[in-house]
Amino acid sequence: LSPAIPILYSDRGCPFAHRVLALVEHLGCPIEGHESALGEKPSGVFRHSASGRIPLLAHGELAITESRVMLEYLSETFDFADAYPAELQGRTLHRHAMAVVDDFFASALFRPSDVEIAGLRLDDAVRDLATATATVSPRPCLLAFHVAPIWLRFRVWHPNGAVTRAIEANPPLRDWLDAAVALEAITRTAPDPAVHRGDLARARQAGLLPSPSP
Ligand SMILES: N[C@@H](CCC(=O)N[C@@H](CS)C(=O)NCC(=O)O)C(=O)O
């Protein structure tokens, strides 16, 4: 249980694993990927957890199942100087936005018609994300790697959903997020569009994802 390099267990197309793969791509740091087919568990994951919850990052004695914590861990391990804005206020806004992305936007990917999730309303969540992104131009940073995989999937999974429309109604935020999706580290680690569409159709058929919102 002491891998020399971190191991990432995930299934294909997972938006949370995409965050980690993008950071790893950007930093050029070593990682071993164990990827299963969509909806299946990658072999070896149960050595690290009873539930096999994925994504899971294993390194030495550590087994982490929150992608946000994986980003923190890898950026500290491999010295990512631009992980956060240098100023305390900017850093705090980015950390807050990352929590809001997980509590609201990431959940909304799977429940796209809900405008209130975990006590957060869509308009508050959009405002928090807009405030944080307004502090820096779009560039490789943890917030960009955290949110871009989610926004990319809103565009593909729910092009006309309530969340997508709310973000499109805020052009500076929309442009920042589109620029984050266009970052080299994100595009190089994004699912192939044809594979993504096929997996999306299968996930909908299997009831893993709701049908597109009206
Ligand atoms: N908050 C977690 C979410 C992880 C998550 O929801 N993963 C999806 C797979 S893409 C899932 O269904 N996990 C549950 C499981 O693997 O049993 C993170 O950011 O890593």
PDB file of C-alpha atoms and ligand atoms in Angstrom:
ATOM      1  CA  LEU A   1       0.000   0.000   0.000  1.00  0.00           C
ATOM      2  CA  SER A   2       2.895   2.393  -0.569  1.00  0.00           C
ATOM      3  CA  PRO A   3       2.847   3.404  -4.210  1.00  0.00           C
ATOM      4  CA  ALA A   4       5.826   5.567  -5.151  1.00  0.00           C
ATOM      5  CA  ILE A   5       3.634   7.673  -7.391  1.00  0.00           C
ATOM      6  CA  PRO A   6      -0.015   8.607  -6.839  1.00  0.00           C
ATOM      7  CA  ILE A   7      -2.650   6.319  -8.350  1.00  0.00           C
ATOM      8  CA  LEU A   8      -5.967   7.737  -9.573  1.00  0.00           C
ATOM      9  CA  TYR A   9      -8.882   5.313  -9.768  1.00  0.00           C
ATOM     10  CA  SER A  10     -11.841   6.535 -11.827  1.00  0.00           C
ATOM     11  CA  ASP A  11     -14.384   5.598 -14.449  1.00  0.00           C
ATOM     12  CA  ARG A  12     -14.313   6.923 -17.981  1.00  0.00           C
ATOM     13  CA  GLY A  13     -15.542  10.459 -18.484  1.00  0.00           C
ATOM     14  CA  CYS A  14     -15.887  11.235 -14.772  1.00  0.00           C
ATOM     15  CA  PRO A  15     -16.008  15.033 -14.316  1.00  0.00           C
ATOM     16  CA  PHE A  16     -14.360  14.824 -10.877  1.00  0.00           C
ATOM     17  CA  ALA A  17     -11.446  12.745 -12.119  1.00  0.00           C
ATOM     18  CA  HIS A  18     -11.151  15.188 -15.046  1.00  0.00           C
ATOM     19  CA  ARG A  19     -10.185  17.919 -12.540  1.00  0.00           C
ATOM     20  CA  VAL A  20      -7.288  15.844 -11.276  1.00  0.00           C
ATOM     21  CA  LEU A  21      -6.169  14.707 -14.734  1.00  0.00           C
ATOM     22  CA  ALA A  22      -6.103  18.351 -15.885  1.00  0.00           C
ATOM     23  CA  LEU A  23      -3.959  19.442 -12.941  1.00  0.00           C
ATOM     24  CA  VAL A  24      -1.593  16.519 -13.478  1.00  0.00           C
ATOM     25  CA  GLU A  25      -1.380  17.391 -17.187  1.00  0.00           C
ATOM     26  CA  HIS A  26      -0.597  21.018 -16.331  1.00  0.00           C
ATOM     27  CA  LEU A  27       2.045  20.196 -13.729  1.00  0.00           C
ATOM     28  CA  GLY A  28       3.515  17.312 -15.690  1.00  0.00           C
ATOM     29  CA  CYS A  29       3.654  15.335 -12.461  1.00  0.00           C
ATOM     30  CA  PRO A  30       3.722  11.533 -12.414  1.00  0.00           C
ATOM     31  CA  ILE A  31       0.491   9.635 -11.828  1.00  0.00           C
ATOM     32  CA  GLU A  32      -0.754   6.140 -12.559  1.00  0.00           C
ATOM     33  CA  GLY A  33      -4.321   6.022 -13.894  1.00  0.00           C
ATOM     34  CA  HIS A  34      -6.650   3.070 -13.343  1.00  0.00           C
ATOM     35  CA  GLU A  35      -9.758   3.780 -15.397  1.00  0.00           C
ATOM     36  CA  SER A  36     -12.815   1.549 -15.706  1.00  0.00           C
ATOM     37  CA  ALA A  37     -15.717   1.680 -18.133  1.00  0.00           C
ATOM     38  CA  LEU A  38     -18.493   4.139 -17.235  1.00  0.00           C
ATOM     39  CA  GLY A  39     -20.413   3.026 -14.156  1.00  0.00           C
ATOM     40  CA  GLU A  40     -17.926   0.242 -13.277  1.00  0.00           C
ATOM     41  CA  LYS A  41     -15.278   0.117 -10.560  1.00  0.00           C
ATOM     42  CA  PRO A  42     -11.621   0.151 -11.607  1.00  0.00           C
ATOM     43  CA  SER A  43      -9.677  -2.914 -10.534  1.00  0.00           C
ATOM     44  CA  GLY A  44      -7.674  -2.432  -7.367  1.00  0.00           C
ATOM     45  CA  VAL A  45      -9.846   0.324  -5.888  1.00  0.00           C
ATOM     46  CA  PHE A  46     -11.235  -1.999  -3.211  1.00  0.00           C
ATOM     47  CA  ARG A  47      -7.737  -2.399  -1.813  1.00  0.00           C
ATOM     48  CA  HIS A  48      -8.079   1.210  -0.646  1.00  0.00           C
ATOM     49  CA  SER A  49     -11.754   1.494   0.338  1.00  0.00           C
ATOM     50  CA  ALA A  50     -14.612  -0.797   1.262  1.00  0.00           C
ATOM     51  CA  SER A  51     -17.162   1.080  -0.851  1.00  0.00           C
ATOM     52  CA  GLY A  52     -14.923   1.517  -3.885  1.00  0.00           C
ATOM     53  CA  ARG A  53     -16.186   5.087  -4.203  1.00  0.00           C
ATOM     54  CA  ILE A  54     -14.516   6.852  -7.120  1.00  0.00           C
ATOM     55  CA  PRO A  55     -12.612   8.878  -7.983  1.00  0.00           C
ATOM     56  CA  LEU A  56     -10.028   7.782  -5.422  1.00  0.00           C
ATOM     57  CA  LEU A  57      -6.452   8.993  -5.193  1.00  0.00           C
ATOM     58  CA  ALA A  58      -4.036   6.661  -3.407  1.00  0.00           C
ATOM     59  CA  HIS A  59      -0.561   7.748  -2.401  1.00  0.00           C
ATOM     60  CA  GLY A  60       1.381   6.019   0.341  1.00  0.00           C
ATOM     61  CA  GLU A  61      -0.996   5.589   3.247  1.00  0.00           C
ATOM     62  CA  LEU A  62      -3.418   8.196   1.872  1.00  0.00           C
ATOM     63  CA  ALA A  63      -6.684   7.271   0.168  1.00  0.00           C
ATOM     64  CA  ILE A  64      -8.672  10.382  -0.789  1.00  0.00           C
ATOM     65  CA  THR A  65     -12.170  10.347  -2.290  1.00  0.00           C
ATOM     66  CA  GLU A  66     -12.809  14.100  -2.678  1.00  0.00           C
ATOM     67  CA  SER A  67     -11.425  15.547  -5.887  1.00  0.00           C
ATOM     68  CA  ARG A  68     -11.129  19.030  -4.348  1.00  0.00           C
ATOM     69  CA  VAL A  69      -8.796  17.621  -1.697  1.00  0.00           C
ATOM     70  CA  MET A  70      -6.873  15.733  -4.391  1.00  0.00           C
ATOM     71  CA  LEU A  71      -6.222  19.058  -6.161  1.00  0.00           C
ATOM     72  CA  GLU A  72      -4.968  20.587  -2.910  1.00  0.00           C
ATOM     73  CA  TYR A  73      -2.782  17.607  -2.137  1.00  0.00           C
ATOM     74  CA  LEU A  74      -1.191  17.356  -5.578  1.00  0.00           C
ATOM     75  CA  SER A  75      -0.597  21.091  -5.843  1.00  0.00           C
ATOM     76  CA  GLU A  76       1.192  21.094  -2.476  1.00  0.00           C
ATOM     77  CA  THR A  77       3.104  17.902  -3.241  1.00  0.00           C
ATOM     78  CA  PHE A  78       4.271  19.141  -6.644  1.00  0.00           C
ATOM     79  CA  ASP A  79       4.601  22.867  -5.796  1.00  0.00           C
ATOM     80  CA  PHE A  80       1.934  24.468  -7.988  1.00  0.00           C
ATOM     81  CA  ALA A  81       2.765  28.110  -7.286  1.00  0.00           C
ATOM     82  CA  ASP A  82      -0.327  29.499  -9.078  1.00  0.00           C
ATOM     83  CA  ALA A  83      -2.835  27.239  -7.348  1.00  0.00           C
ATOM     84  CA  TYR A  84      -4.630  30.220  -5.777  1.00  0.00           C
ATOM     85  CA  PRO A  85      -4.494  34.016  -6.011  1.00  0.00           C
ATOM     86  CA  ALA A  86      -1.688  35.397  -3.871  1.00  0.00           C
ATOM     87  CA  GLU A  87      -3.953  37.637  -1.788  1.00  0.00           C
ATOM     88  CA  LEU A  88      -5.842  36.163   1.162  1.00  0.00           C
ATOM     89  CA  GLN A  89      -9.164  37.625   0.033  1.00  0.00           C
ATOM     90  CA  GLY A  90      -8.811  36.232  -3.506  1.00  0.00           C
ATOM     91  CA  ARG A  91      -7.694  32.849  -2.189  1.00  0.00           C
ATOM     92  CA  THR A  92     -10.657  32.722   0.151  1.00  0.00           C
ATOM     93  CA  LEU A  93     -13.102  33.631  -2.632  1.00  0.00           C
ATOM     94  CA  HIS A  94     -11.645  30.854  -4.801  1.00  0.00           C
ATOM     95  CA  ARG A  95     -11.901  28.284  -2.007  1.00  0.00           C
ATOM     96  CA  HIS A  96     -15.458  29.386  -1.297  1.00  0.00           C
ATOM     97  CA  ALA A  97     -16.416  29.171  -4.970  1.00  0.00           C
ATOM     98  CA  MET A  98     -14.927  25.661  -5.157  1.00  0.00           C
ATOM     99  CA  ALA A  99     -17.105  24.566  -2.243  1.00  0.00           C
ATOM    100  CA  VAL A 100     -20.154  26.149  -3.907  1.00  0.00           C
ATOM    101  CA  VAL A 101     -19.307  24.419  -7.189  1.00  0.00           C
ATOM    102  CA  ASP A 102     -19.341  21.081  -5.360  1.00  0.00           C
ATOM    103  CA  ASP A 103     -22.424  21.732  -3.238  1.00  0.00           C
ATOM    104  CA  PHE A 104     -24.498  23.323  -5.968  1.00  0.00           C
ATOM    105  CA  PHE A 105     -23.240  23.042  -9.554  1.00  0.00           C
ATOM    106  CA  ALA A 106     -21.798  19.521  -9.403  1.00  0.00           C
ATOM    107  CA  SER A 107     -25.023  18.256  -7.793  1.00  0.00           C
ATOM    108  CA  ALA A 108     -27.080  20.173 -10.348  1.00  0.00           C
ATOM    109  CA  LEU A 109     -25.374  18.233 -13.149  1.00  0.00           C
ATOM    110  CA  PHE A 110     -27.354  15.231 -11.912  1.00  0.00           C
ATOM    111  CA  ARG A 111     -30.507  17.193 -10.879  1.00  0.00           C
ATOM    112  CA  PRO A 112     -30.592  19.909 -13.529  1.00  0.00           C
ATOM    113  CA  SER A 113     -34.059  21.263 -12.885  1.00  0.00           C
ATOM    114  CA  ASP A 114     -33.554  22.010  -9.166  1.00  0.00           C
ATOM    115  CA  VAL A 115     -32.885  25.688  -8.474  1.00  0.00           C
ATOM    116  CA  GLU A 116     -32.200  25.086  -4.789  1.00  0.00           C
ATOM    117  CA  ILE A 117     -29.719  22.439  -3.617  1.00  0.00           C
ATOM    118  CA  ALA A 118     -28.080  22.010  -0.210  1.00  0.00           C
ATOM    119  CA  GLY A 119     -29.679  25.269   0.929  1.00  0.00           C
ATOM    120  CA  LEU A 120     -28.035  27.171  -1.922  1.00  0.00           C
ATOM    121  CA  ARG A 121     -30.042  28.915  -4.580  1.00  0.00           C
ATOM    122  CA  LEU A 122     -28.959  29.058  -8.203  1.00  0.00           C
ATOM    123  CA  ASP A 123     -28.701  32.853  -8.204  1.00  0.00           C
ATOM    124  CA  ASP A 124     -26.517  32.888  -5.061  1.00  0.00           C
ATOM    125  CA  ALA A 125     -24.310  30.142  -6.461  1.00  0.00           C
ATOM    126  CA  VAL A 126     -23.883  32.050  -9.746  1.00  0.00           C
ATOM    127  CA  ARG A 127     -23.052  35.217  -7.833  1.00  0.00           C
ATOM    128  CA  ASP A 128     -20.415  33.462  -5.681  1.00  0.00           C
ATOM    129  CA  LEU A 129     -18.763  31.971  -8.743  1.00  0.00           C
ATOM    130  CA  ALA A 130     -18.900  35.296 -10.600  1.00  0.00           C
ATOM    131  CA  THR A 131     -17.307  37.119  -7.643  1.00  0.00           C
ATOM    132  CA  ALA A 132     -14.448  34.634  -7.411  1.00  0.00           C
ATOM    133  CA  THR A 133     -13.724  34.507 -11.135  1.00  0.00           C
ATOM    134  CA  ALA A 134     -13.739  38.320 -11.339  1.00  0.00           C
ATOM    135  CA  THR A 135     -10.593  38.388  -9.154  1.00  0.00           C
ATOM    136  CA  VAL A 136      -8.296  36.901 -11.855  1.00  0.00           C
ATOM    137  CA  SER A 137      -8.170  36.457 -15.594  1.00  0.00           C
ATOM    138  CA  PRO A 138      -8.814  32.874 -16.716  1.00  0.00           C
ATOM    139  CA  ARG A 139      -5.541  30.982 -16.349  1.00  0.00           C
ATOM    140  CA  PRO A 140      -4.445  27.641 -14.952  1.00  0.00           C
ATOM    141  CA  CYS A 141      -5.346  27.671 -11.245  1.00  0.00           C
ATOM    142  CA  LEU A 142      -7.207  25.259  -8.979  1.00  0.00           C
ATOM    143  CA  LEU A 143     -10.535  27.043  -9.422  1.00  0.00           C
ATOM    144  CA  ALA A 144     -10.234  26.713 -13.217  1.00  0.00           C
ATOM    145  CA  PHE A 145      -9.366  22.996 -13.026  1.00  0.00           C
ATOM    146  CA  HIS A 146     -12.149  22.489 -10.487  1.00  0.00           C
ATOM    147  CA  VAL A 147     -14.981  24.168 -12.359  1.00  0.00           C
ATOM    148  CA  ALA A 148     -14.082  23.688 -16.056  1.00  0.00           C
ATOM    149  CA  PRO A 149     -14.882  19.937 -16.143  1.00  0.00           C
ATOM    150  CA  ILE A 150     -18.294  20.719 -14.631  1.00  0.00           C
ATOM    151  CA  TRP A 151     -19.089  23.611 -16.991  1.00  0.00           C
ATOM    152  CA  LEU A 152     -17.950  21.557 -19.996  1.00  0.00           C
ATOM    153  CA  ARG A 153     -20.519  18.917 -19.025  1.00  0.00           C
ATOM    154  CA  PHE A 154     -23.328  21.430 -18.504  1.00  0.00           C
ATOM    155  CA  ARG A 155     -22.711  22.538 -22.102  1.00  0.00           C
ATOM    156  CA  VAL A 156     -22.899  18.960 -23.399  1.00  0.00           C
ATOM    157  CA  TRP A 157     -25.451  17.411 -21.024  1.00  0.00           C
ATOM    158  CA  HIS A 158     -27.833  20.339 -20.418  1.00  0.00           C
ATOM    159  CA  PRO A 159     -27.309  22.912 -23.166  1.00  0.00           C
ATOM    160  CA  ASN A 160     -30.682  24.517 -22.390  1.00  0.00           C
ATOM    161  CA  GLY A 161     -30.915  23.779 -18.672  1.00  0.00           C
ATOM    162  CA  ALA A 162     -31.608  26.352 -15.959  1.00  0.00           C
ATOM    163  CA  VAL A 163     -27.986  26.449 -14.742  1.00  0.00           C
ATOM    164  CA  THR A 164     -26.562  26.797 -18.245  1.00  0.00           C
ATOM    165  CA  ARG A 165     -28.988  29.622 -19.006  1.00  0.00           C
ATOM    166  CA  ALA A 166     -28.230  31.414 -15.716  1.00  0.00           C
ATOM    167  CA  ILE A 167     -24.500  31.344 -16.465  1.00  0.00           C
ATOM    168  CA  GLU A 168     -25.000  32.415 -20.059  1.00  0.00           C
ATOM    169  CA  ALA A 169     -26.976  35.398 -18.750  1.00  0.00           C
ATOM    170  CA  ASN A 170     -23.763  36.585 -17.023  1.00  0.00           C
ATOM    171  CA  PRO A 171     -21.347  37.237 -19.921  1.00  0.00           C
ATOM    172  CA  PRO A 172     -18.183  37.890 -17.862  1.00  0.00           C
ATOM    173  CA  LEU A 173     -18.715  34.651 -15.929  1.00  0.00           C
ATOM    174  CA  ARG A 174     -19.641  32.715 -19.072  1.00  0.00           C
ATOM    175  CA  ASP A 175     -16.509  33.985 -20.857  1.00  0.00           C
ATOM    176  CA  TRP A 176     -14.289  33.085 -17.900  1.00  0.00           C
ATOM    177  CA  LEU A 177     -15.741  29.571 -17.756  1.00  0.00           C
ATOM    178  CA  ASP A 178     -15.485  29.083 -21.522  1.00  0.00           C
ATOM    179  CA  ALA A 179     -11.840  30.208 -21.342  1.00  0.00           C
ATOM    180  CA  ALA A 180     -11.240  27.727 -18.516  1.00  0.00           C
ATOM    181  CA  VAL A 181     -12.757  24.935 -20.646  1.00  0.00           C
ATOM    182  CA  ALA A 182     -10.409  25.975 -23.479  1.00  0.00           C
ATOM    183  CA  LEU A 183      -7.258  25.683 -21.332  1.00  0.00           C
ATOM    184  CA  GLU A 184      -4.855  23.185 -22.843  1.00  0.00           C
ATOM    185  CA  ALA A 185      -4.773  21.035 -19.716  1.00  0.00           C
ATOM    186  CA  ILE A 186      -8.578  20.730 -19.804  1.00  0.00           C
ATOM    187  CA  THR A 187      -8.968  20.023 -23.518  1.00  0.00           C
ATOM    188  CA  ARG A 188      -6.143  17.460 -23.540  1.00  0.00           C
ATOM    189  CA  THR A 189      -7.769  15.495 -20.732  1.00  0.00           C
ATOM    190  CA  ALA A 190     -11.415  15.951 -21.822  1.00  0.00           C
ATOM    191  CA  PRO A 191     -13.339  12.942 -23.067  1.00  0.00           C
ATOM    192  CA  ASP A 192     -13.289  12.455 -26.806  1.00  0.00           C
ATOM    193  CA  PRO A 193     -16.564  14.110 -28.000  1.00  0.00           C
ATOM    194  CA  ALA A 194     -17.877  10.995 -29.779  1.00  0.00           C
ATOM    195  CA  VAL A 195     -17.073   8.769 -26.788  1.00  0.00           C
ATOM    196  CA  HIS A 196     -18.605  11.386 -24.487  1.00  0.00           C
ATOM    197  CA  ARG A 197     -21.874  11.454 -26.471  1.00  0.00           C
ATOM    198  CA  GLY A 198     -22.047   7.643 -26.487  1.00  0.00           C
ATOM    199  CA  ASP A 199     -21.393   7.414 -22.739  1.00  0.00           C
ATOM    200  CA  LEU A 200     -23.964  10.150 -22.125  1.00  0.00           C
ATOM    201  CA  ALA A 201     -26.644   8.229 -24.041  1.00  0.00           C
ATOM    202  CA  ARG A 202     -25.779   5.019 -22.154  1.00  0.00           C
ATOM    203  CA  ALA A 203     -25.819   6.825 -18.794  1.00  0.00           C
ATOM    204  CA  ARG A 204     -29.268   8.239 -19.582  1.00  0.00           C
ATOM    205  CA  GLN A 205     -30.544   4.835 -20.645  1.00  0.00           C
ATOM    206  CA  ALA A 206     -29.219   3.263 -17.448  1.00  0.00           C
ATOM    207  CA  GLY A 207     -30.910   5.994 -15.392  1.00  0.00           C
ATOM    208  CA  LEU A 208     -27.559   7.327 -14.099  1.00  0.00           C
ATOM    209  CA  LEU A 209     -28.419  10.732 -15.550  1.00  0.00           C
ATOM    210  CA  PRO A 210     -31.738  12.491 -16.157  1.00  0.00           C
ATOM    211  CA  SER A 211     -32.895  13.321 -19.656  1.00  0.00           C
ATOM    212  CA  PRO A 212     -32.087  16.780 -20.978  1.00  0.00           C
ATOM    213  CA  SER A 213     -34.094  19.526 -19.307  1.00  0.00           C
ATOM    214  CA  PRO A 214     -36.586  21.397 -21.467  1.00  0.00           C
TER     215      PRO A 214
HETATM  216  N1  LIG B   1     -17.518  15.063  -4.327  1.00  0.00           N
HETATM  217  C1  LIG B   1     -16.925  13.948  -5.026  1.00  0.00           C
HETATM  218  C2  LIG B   1     -17.925  13.424  -6.039  1.00  0.00           C
HETATM  219  C3  LIG B   1     -17.529  12.104  -6.636  1.00  0.00           C
HETATM  220  C4  LIG B   1     -18.644  11.458  -7.451  1.00  0.00           C
HETATM  221  O1  LIG B   1     -19.816  11.822  -7.354  1.00  0.00           O
HETATM  222  N2  LIG B   1     -18.282  10.473  -8.256  1.00  0.00           N
HETATM  223  C5  LIG B   1     -19.219   9.784  -9.083  1.00  0.00           C
HETATM  224  C6  LIG B   1     -18.507   9.079 -10.209  1.00  0.00           C
HETATM  225  S1  LIG B   1     -18.052  10.250 -11.483  1.00  0.00           S
HETATM  226  C7  LIG B   1     -19.963   8.751  -8.288  1.00  0.00           C
HETATM  227  O2  LIG B   1     -21.056   8.407  -8.610  1.00  0.00           O
HETATM  228  N3  LIG B   1     -19.321   8.280  -7.212  1.00  0.00           N
HETATM  229  C8  LIG B   1     -19.942   7.320  -6.344  1.00  0.00           C
HETATM  230  C9  LIG B   1     -19.253   5.975  -6.400  1.00  0.00           C
HETATM  231  O3  LIG B   1     -18.216   5.854  -7.039  1.00  0.00           O
HETATM  232  O4  LIG B   1     -19.785   5.019  -5.812  1.00  0.00           O
HETATM  233  C10 LIG B   1     -15.630  14.430  -5.689  1.00  0.00           C
HETATM  234  O5  LIG B   1     -15.512  15.627  -5.954  1.00  0.00           O
HETATM  235  O6  LIG B   1     -14.720  13.627  -5.908  1.00  0.00           O
END
